[in-house]
């Protein structure tokens, strides 16, 4: 089962580490701003992690008002919390299996660079998270300022098929299995530790490696906007996906 544990450390843009309480307050600010984008009747994708936990709390406070909304969870942890809060959790295919789209998906990130490239998967749910982000008309990323980086840094989370996993990691070079539970779909979780000079080239290489189910690099064109919880409120940045 995917956990809600804190993500791998990233290199902060401003060179300062935030203490846990400050980072958590900023995550909550971004999450609450994103919760306001959700209206009754919407089809909504929910990510995974500690920032999303704040989103779930904010949505849970409005569970009665949102009784006709359908929520897709990207991990067992998110699904359990969402159900406990009274949100109507559905399967992705129930909501958009006929080729439709989610109205919105909201998720955290481990790192985000100035071009809106993301590293995700600190909680091991990046495969489902990418499927849900790609199924959404609008994908909103919620982060605290310490997730902003000048350039992406390893490790990049990987989900790897158990069959031939050591061969898959050897083919990648700088890669290792992660400690901890399997992915929500029973695959192995790993890290790619090599350099990320060109995220698009690396994303293509990881995708092209047989046995890699999915990697945690999310391209800017998936991202509609970024809500950044900062000391003095929430800032908005456009992603690389054109607004409708
Ligand atoms: C889970 C993720 C999370 O969004 C990412 O790890 C950020 O987590 P948090 O909100 O706990 O800082 O990608 O797979």
CSV table of C-alpha atoms and ligand atoms in Angstrom, one decimal:
chain,number,residue,atom,x,y,z
A,1,UNK,CA,0.0,0.0,0.0
A,2,UNK,CA,1.3,3.5,-0.8
A,3,UNK,CA,2.2,5.5,2.3
A,4,UNK,CA,1.8,9.2,3.0
A,5,UNK,CA,5.4,9.5,4.1
A,6,UNK,CA,7.4,12.7,3.4
A,7,UNK,CA,9.0,12.8,0.0
A,8,UNK,CA,12.7,12.6,-0.7
A,9,UNK,CA,14.6,15.7,0.0
A,10,UNK,CA,14.8,18.2,-2.9
A,11,UNK,CA,17.1,21.1,-3.4
A,12,UNK,CA,15.2,24.3,-2.5
A,13,UNK,CA,15.3,27.2,-5.0
A,14,UNK,CA,16.0,29.8,-2.3
A,15,UNK,CA,18.6,27.8,-0.6
A,16,UNK,CA,16.8,27.6,2.7
A,17,UNK,CA,15.2,24.6,4.3
A,18,UNK,CA,11.8,25.0,5.9
A,19,UNK,CA,11.1,23.5,9.3
A,20,UNK,CA,8.4,20.8,9.2
A,21,UNK,CA,5.7,22.9,10.8
A,22,UNK,CA,6.3,25.8,8.3
A,23,UNK,CA,6.3,23.5,5.4
A,24,UNK,CA,3.1,21.9,6.6
A,25,UNK,CA,1.3,25.2,7.0
A,26,UNK,CA,2.3,26.1,3.5
A,27,UNK,CA,1.1,22.8,2.1
A,28,UNK,CA,-2.2,23.4,3.9
A,29,UNK,CA,-2.6,26.9,2.3
A,30,UNK,CA,-2.0,25.6,-1.2
A,31,UNK,CA,-4.4,22.6,-0.5
A,32,UNK,CA,-7.2,24.8,0.8
A,33,UNK,CA,-6.9,27.1,-2.2
A,34,UNK,CA,-7.2,24.1,-4.5
A,35,UNK,CA,-10.2,22.7,-2.6
A,36,UNK,CA,-12.1,25.9,-3.6
A,37,UNK,CA,-11.8,24.9,-7.2
A,38,UNK,CA,-13.9,21.8,-6.6
A,39,UNK,CA,-17.7,22.2,-7.1
A,40,UNK,CA,-20.6,19.7,-6.6
A,41,UNK,CA,-21.1,17.4,-9.6
A,42,UNK,CA,-17.5,17.5,-10.7
A,43,UNK,CA,-15.3,14.5,-11.5
A,44,UNK,CA,-12.2,14.9,-9.4
A,45,UNK,CA,-8.9,13.1,-9.2
A,46,UNK,CA,-7.2,13.0,-5.8
A,47,UNK,CA,-3.4,12.6,-5.5
A,48,UNK,CA,-1.5,11.1,-2.6
A,49,UNK,CA,0.7,12.5,0.2
A,50,UNK,CA,0.8,14.9,3.1
A,51,UNK,CA,-0.3,17.9,1.0
A,52,UNK,CA,-3.2,16.0,-0.4
A,53,UNK,CA,-4.1,15.0,3.2
A,54,UNK,CA,-4.9,18.7,3.7
A,55,UNK,CA,-6.9,18.8,0.5
A,56,UNK,CA,-8.9,15.8,1.7
A,57,UNK,CA,-9.7,17.6,5.1
A,58,UNK,CA,-10.8,20.7,3.3
A,59,UNK,CA,-13.0,18.7,0.9
A,60,UNK,CA,-14.3,16.6,3.8
A,61,UNK,CA,-15.6,19.7,5.5
A,62,UNK,CA,-17.8,20.2,2.4
A,63,UNK,CA,-18.8,16.6,1.9
A,64,UNK,CA,-22.5,17.3,2.1
A,65,UNK,CA,-22.3,20.1,-0.4
A,66,UNK,CA,-20.2,17.9,-2.7
A,67,UNK,CA,-22.5,14.9,-2.5
A,68,UNK,CA,-22.9,14.7,-6.3
A,69,UNK,CA,-19.1,14.9,-7.0
A,70,UNK,CA,-17.2,11.7,-7.9
A,71,UNK,CA,-13.7,11.3,-6.6
A,72,UNK,CA,-10.9,9.0,-7.9
A,73,UNK,CA,-8.2,8.1,-5.4
A,74,UNK,CA,-4.6,7.4,-6.6
A,75,UNK,CA,-3.7,5.2,-3.6
A,76,UNK,CA,-5.3,3.1,-1.0
A,77,UNK,CA,-4.4,5.6,1.7
A,78,UNK,CA,-6.2,8.4,-0.2
A,79,UNK,CA,-9.2,6.2,-0.8
A,80,UNK,CA,-9.5,5.2,2.8
A,81,UNK,CA,-9.3,8.8,4.1
A,82,UNK,CA,-11.6,10.1,1.4
A,83,UNK,CA,-14.2,7.5,2.3
A,84,UNK,CA,-13.9,8.2,6.0
A,85,UNK,CA,-14.6,11.9,5.3
A,86,UNK,CA,-17.7,11.0,3.4
A,87,UNK,CA,-16.5,11.8,-0.1
A,88,UNK,CA,-18.0,9.7,-2.9
A,89,UNK,CA,-15.1,7.6,-4.2
A,90,UNK,CA,-15.4,5.9,-7.6
A,91,UNK,CA,-13.2,3.9,-10.0
A,92,UNK,CA,-11.5,6.0,-12.7
A,93,UNK,CA,-13.2,3.9,-15.4
A,94,UNK,CA,-16.6,4.4,-13.8
A,95,UNK,CA,-16.2,8.2,-14.3
A,96,UNK,CA,-14.3,8.4,-17.5
A,97,UNK,CA,-14.1,4.9,-18.9
A,98,UNK,CA,-16.1,6.0,-22.0
A,99,UNK,CA,-13.4,8.4,-23.1
A,100,UNK,CA,-14.5,11.4,-21.0
A,101,UNK,CA,-12.3,13.5,-18.8
A,102,UNK,CA,-12.1,14.3,-15.1
A,103,UNK,CA,-12.9,18.0,-14.5
A,104,UNK,CA,-9.9,18.4,-12.3
A,105,UNK,CA,-7.1,16.5,-10.6
A,106,UNK,CA,-5.2,17.9,-7.7
A,107,UNK,CA,-1.9,16.5,-6.4
A,108,UNK,CA,1.3,17.3,-4.6
A,109,UNK,CA,4.9,17.0,-5.9
A,110,UNK,CA,8.4,16.3,-4.6
A,111,UNK,CA,10.1,18.9,-6.8
A,112,UNK,CA,9.0,21.5,-9.4
A,113,UNK,CA,11.4,23.4,-11.6
A,114,UNK,CA,10.9,26.8,-13.3
A,115,UNK,CA,9.5,25.2,-16.5
A,116,UNK,CA,6.9,23.2,-14.4
A,117,UNK,CA,8.7,19.8,-14.8
A,118,UNK,CA,7.8,17.8,-11.7
A,119,UNK,CA,9.3,14.9,-9.9
A,120,UNK,CA,6.6,12.8,-8.2
A,121,UNK,CA,6.3,9.5,-6.5
A,122,UNK,CA,7.7,10.1,-3.1
A,123,UNK,CA,4.7,8.1,-1.9
A,124,UNK,CA,5.1,5.5,-4.5
A,125,UNK,CA,1.8,6.3,-6.3
A,126,UNK,CA,3.2,8.1,-9.4
A,127,UNK,CA,1.8,5.6,-11.9
A,128,UNK,CA,-1.7,6.1,-10.8
A,129,UNK,CA,-1.1,9.8,-10.3
A,130,UNK,CA,0.1,10.2,-13.9
A,131,UNK,CA,-2.9,8.3,-15.3
A,132,UNK,CA,-5.2,10.5,-13.3
A,133,UNK,CA,-3.4,13.7,-14.2
A,134,UNK,CA,-3.5,12.8,-17.9
A,135,UNK,CA,-7.2,12.0,-17.6
A,136,UNK,CA,-8.0,15.5,-16.2
A,137,UNK,CA,-9.0,18.5,-18.2
A,138,UNK,CA,-7.2,20.6,-15.5
A,139,UNK,CA,-4.3,19.3,-13.4
A,140,UNK,CA,-3.5,21.5,-10.4
A,141,UNK,CA,-0.3,20.9,-8.4
A,142,UNK,CA,-0.2,22.0,-4.8
A,143,UNK,CA,3.2,22.6,-3.1
A,144,UNK,CA,5.0,24.4,-0.4
A,145,UNK,CA,7.8,26.7,-1.4
A,146,UNK,CA,10.5,24.2,-0.4
A,147,UNK,CA,9.4,22.1,-3.4
A,148,UNK,CA,10.6,24.8,-5.8
A,149,UNK,CA,14.0,23.9,-7.3
A,150,UNK,CA,16.2,25.6,-9.8
A,151,UNK,CA,16.7,22.2,-11.6
A,152,UNK,CA,15.4,18.7,-10.9
A,153,UNK,CA,17.7,16.5,-8.8
A,154,UNK,CA,17.8,12.7,-8.5
A,155,UNK,CA,16.4,10.4,-7.4
A,156,UNK,CA,13.5,9.9,-9.8
A,157,UNK,CA,11.0,7.4,-8.4
A,158,UNK,CA,10.3,4.4,-10.7
A,159,UNK,CA,7.7,1.6,-10.7
A,160,UNK,CA,9.2,-1.6,-12.0
A,161,UNK,CA,7.6,-4.9,-13.0
A,162,UNK,CA,8.8,-7.6,-10.6
A,163,UNK,CA,9.6,-9.9,-13.5
A,164,UNK,CA,13.3,-9.3,-14.3
A,165,UNK,CA,13.5,-6.3,-12.0
A,166,UNK,CA,17.3,-6.6,-11.5
A,167,UNK,CA,17.8,-6.8,-15.2
A,168,UNK,CA,15.6,-3.7,-15.7
A,169,UNK,CA,17.6,-1.7,-13.1
A,170,UNK,CA,20.9,-2.9,-14.5
A,171,UNK,CA,19.8,-1.7,-18.0
A,172,UNK,CA,19.1,1.7,-16.5
A,173,UNK,CA,22.5,2.0,-14.8
A,174,UNK,CA,22.2,4.2,-11.7
A,175,UNK,CA,19.1,2.6,-10.2
A,176,UNK,CA,18.2,0.7,-7.1
A,177,UNK,CA,15.2,-0.9,-5.4
A,178,UNK,CA,13.6,1.2,-2.7
A,179,UNK,CA,12.9,-0.2,0.8
A,180,UNK,CA,9.3,-0.4,1.8
A,181,UNK,CA,6.0,-1.6,0.4
A,182,UNK,CA,5.1,-2.4,-3.2
A,183,UNK,CA,3.2,0.1,-5.4
A,184,UNK,CA,-0.6,0.2,-5.1
A,185,UNK,CA,-0.7,-2.2,-8.0
A,186,UNK,CA,1.8,-4.7,-6.6
A,187,UNK,CA,4.9,-3.7,-8.6
A,188,UNK,CA,8.3,-2.9,-7.2
A,189,UNK,CA,9.3,0.7,-6.4
A,190,UNK,CA,12.8,1.9,-7.3
A,191,UNK,CA,14.9,5.0,-7.7
A,192,UNK,CA,16.9,6.2,-10.7
A,193,UNK,CA,19.9,8.0,-9.3
A,194,UNK,CA,21.7,9.2,-12.4
A,195,UNK,CA,21.9,12.8,-13.6
A,196,UNK,CA,18.9,14.7,-14.9
A,197,UNK,CA,20.5,17.0,-17.4
A,198,UNK,CA,17.5,17.0,-19.8
A,199,UNK,CA,14.3,15.8,-18.2
A,200,UNK,CA,12.5,15.2,-21.5
A,201,UNK,CA,15.4,13.0,-22.8
A,202,UNK,CA,15.6,11.1,-19.5
A,203,UNK,CA,11.8,10.7,-19.4
A,204,UNK,CA,11.9,9.2,-22.9
A,205,UNK,CA,14.8,6.8,-21.9
A,206,UNK,CA,13.0,5.6,-18.8
A,207,UNK,CA,9.8,5.1,-20.7
A,208,UNK,CA,11.6,3.2,-23.4
A,209,UNK,CA,13.2,0.7,-21.0
A,210,UNK,CA,11.4,-2.6,-20.9
A,211,UNK,CA,10.2,-3.4,-17.4
A,212,UNK,CA,9.8,0.2,-16.3
A,213,UNK,CA,6.0,0.5,-15.6
A,214,UNK,CA,6.2,4.3,-15.1
A,215,UNK,CA,8.6,7.0,-13.8
A,216,UNK,CA,8.1,10.0,-11.7
A,217,UNK,CA,9.0,12.7,-14.2
A,218,UNK,CA,5.8,14.7,-15.1
A,219,UNK,CA,6.1,16.9,-18.2
A,220,UNK,CA,5.0,20.6,-18.0
A,221,UNK,CA,2.3,19.9,-20.6
A,222,UNK,CA,0.4,17.8,-18.1
A,223,UNK,CA,0.3,20.7,-15.6
A,224,UNK,CA,-2.4,23.3,-15.8
A,225,UNK,CA,-1.3,25.4,-12.8
A,226,UNK,CA,0.7,25.3,-9.7
A,227,UNK,CA,-0.5,26.6,-6.3
A,228,UNK,CA,2.3,27.5,-4.0
A,229,UNK,CA,1.8,27.9,-0.3
A,230,UNK,CA,4.1,30.6,0.8
A,231,UNK,CA,4.7,32.6,4.0
A,232,UNK,CA,2.4,35.4,2.9
A,233,UNK,CA,-0.4,33.3,1.2
A,234,UNK,CA,-0.8,31.3,-1.9
A,235,UNK,CA,0.8,32.1,-5.2
A,236,UNK,CA,-0.3,30.8,-8.6
A,237,UNK,CA,1.9,29.9,-11.5
A,238,UNK,CA,0.8,28.6,-14.9
A,239,UNK,CA,2.0,25.1,-15.9
A,240,UNK,CA,2.7,24.1,-19.5
A,241,UNK,CA,-0.8,23.0,-20.4
A,242,UNK,CA,-2.8,25.6,-22.3
A,243,UNK,CA,-5.9,26.8,-20.5
A,244,UNK,CA,-9.2,26.0,-22.2
B,1,LIG,C1,3.1,10.6,-4.0
B,1,LIG,C2,3.5,11.9,-4.6
B,1,LIG,C3,3.4,13.1,-3.7
B,1,LIG,O1,2.5,14.0,-4.3
B,1,LIG,C4,4.7,13.7,-3.4
B,1,LIG,O2,5.6,12.7,-2.9
B,1,LIG,C5,4.6,14.9,-2.4
B,1,LIG,O3,4.2,14.4,-1.2
B,1,LIG,P1,3.9,15.4,0.0
B,1,LIG,O4,2.7,16.1,-0.3
B,1,LIG,O5,3.7,14.4,1.2
B,1,LIG,O6,5.1,16.3,0.2
B,1,LIG,O7,4.0,12.0,-5.7
B,1,LIG,O8,3.4,9.5,-4.9
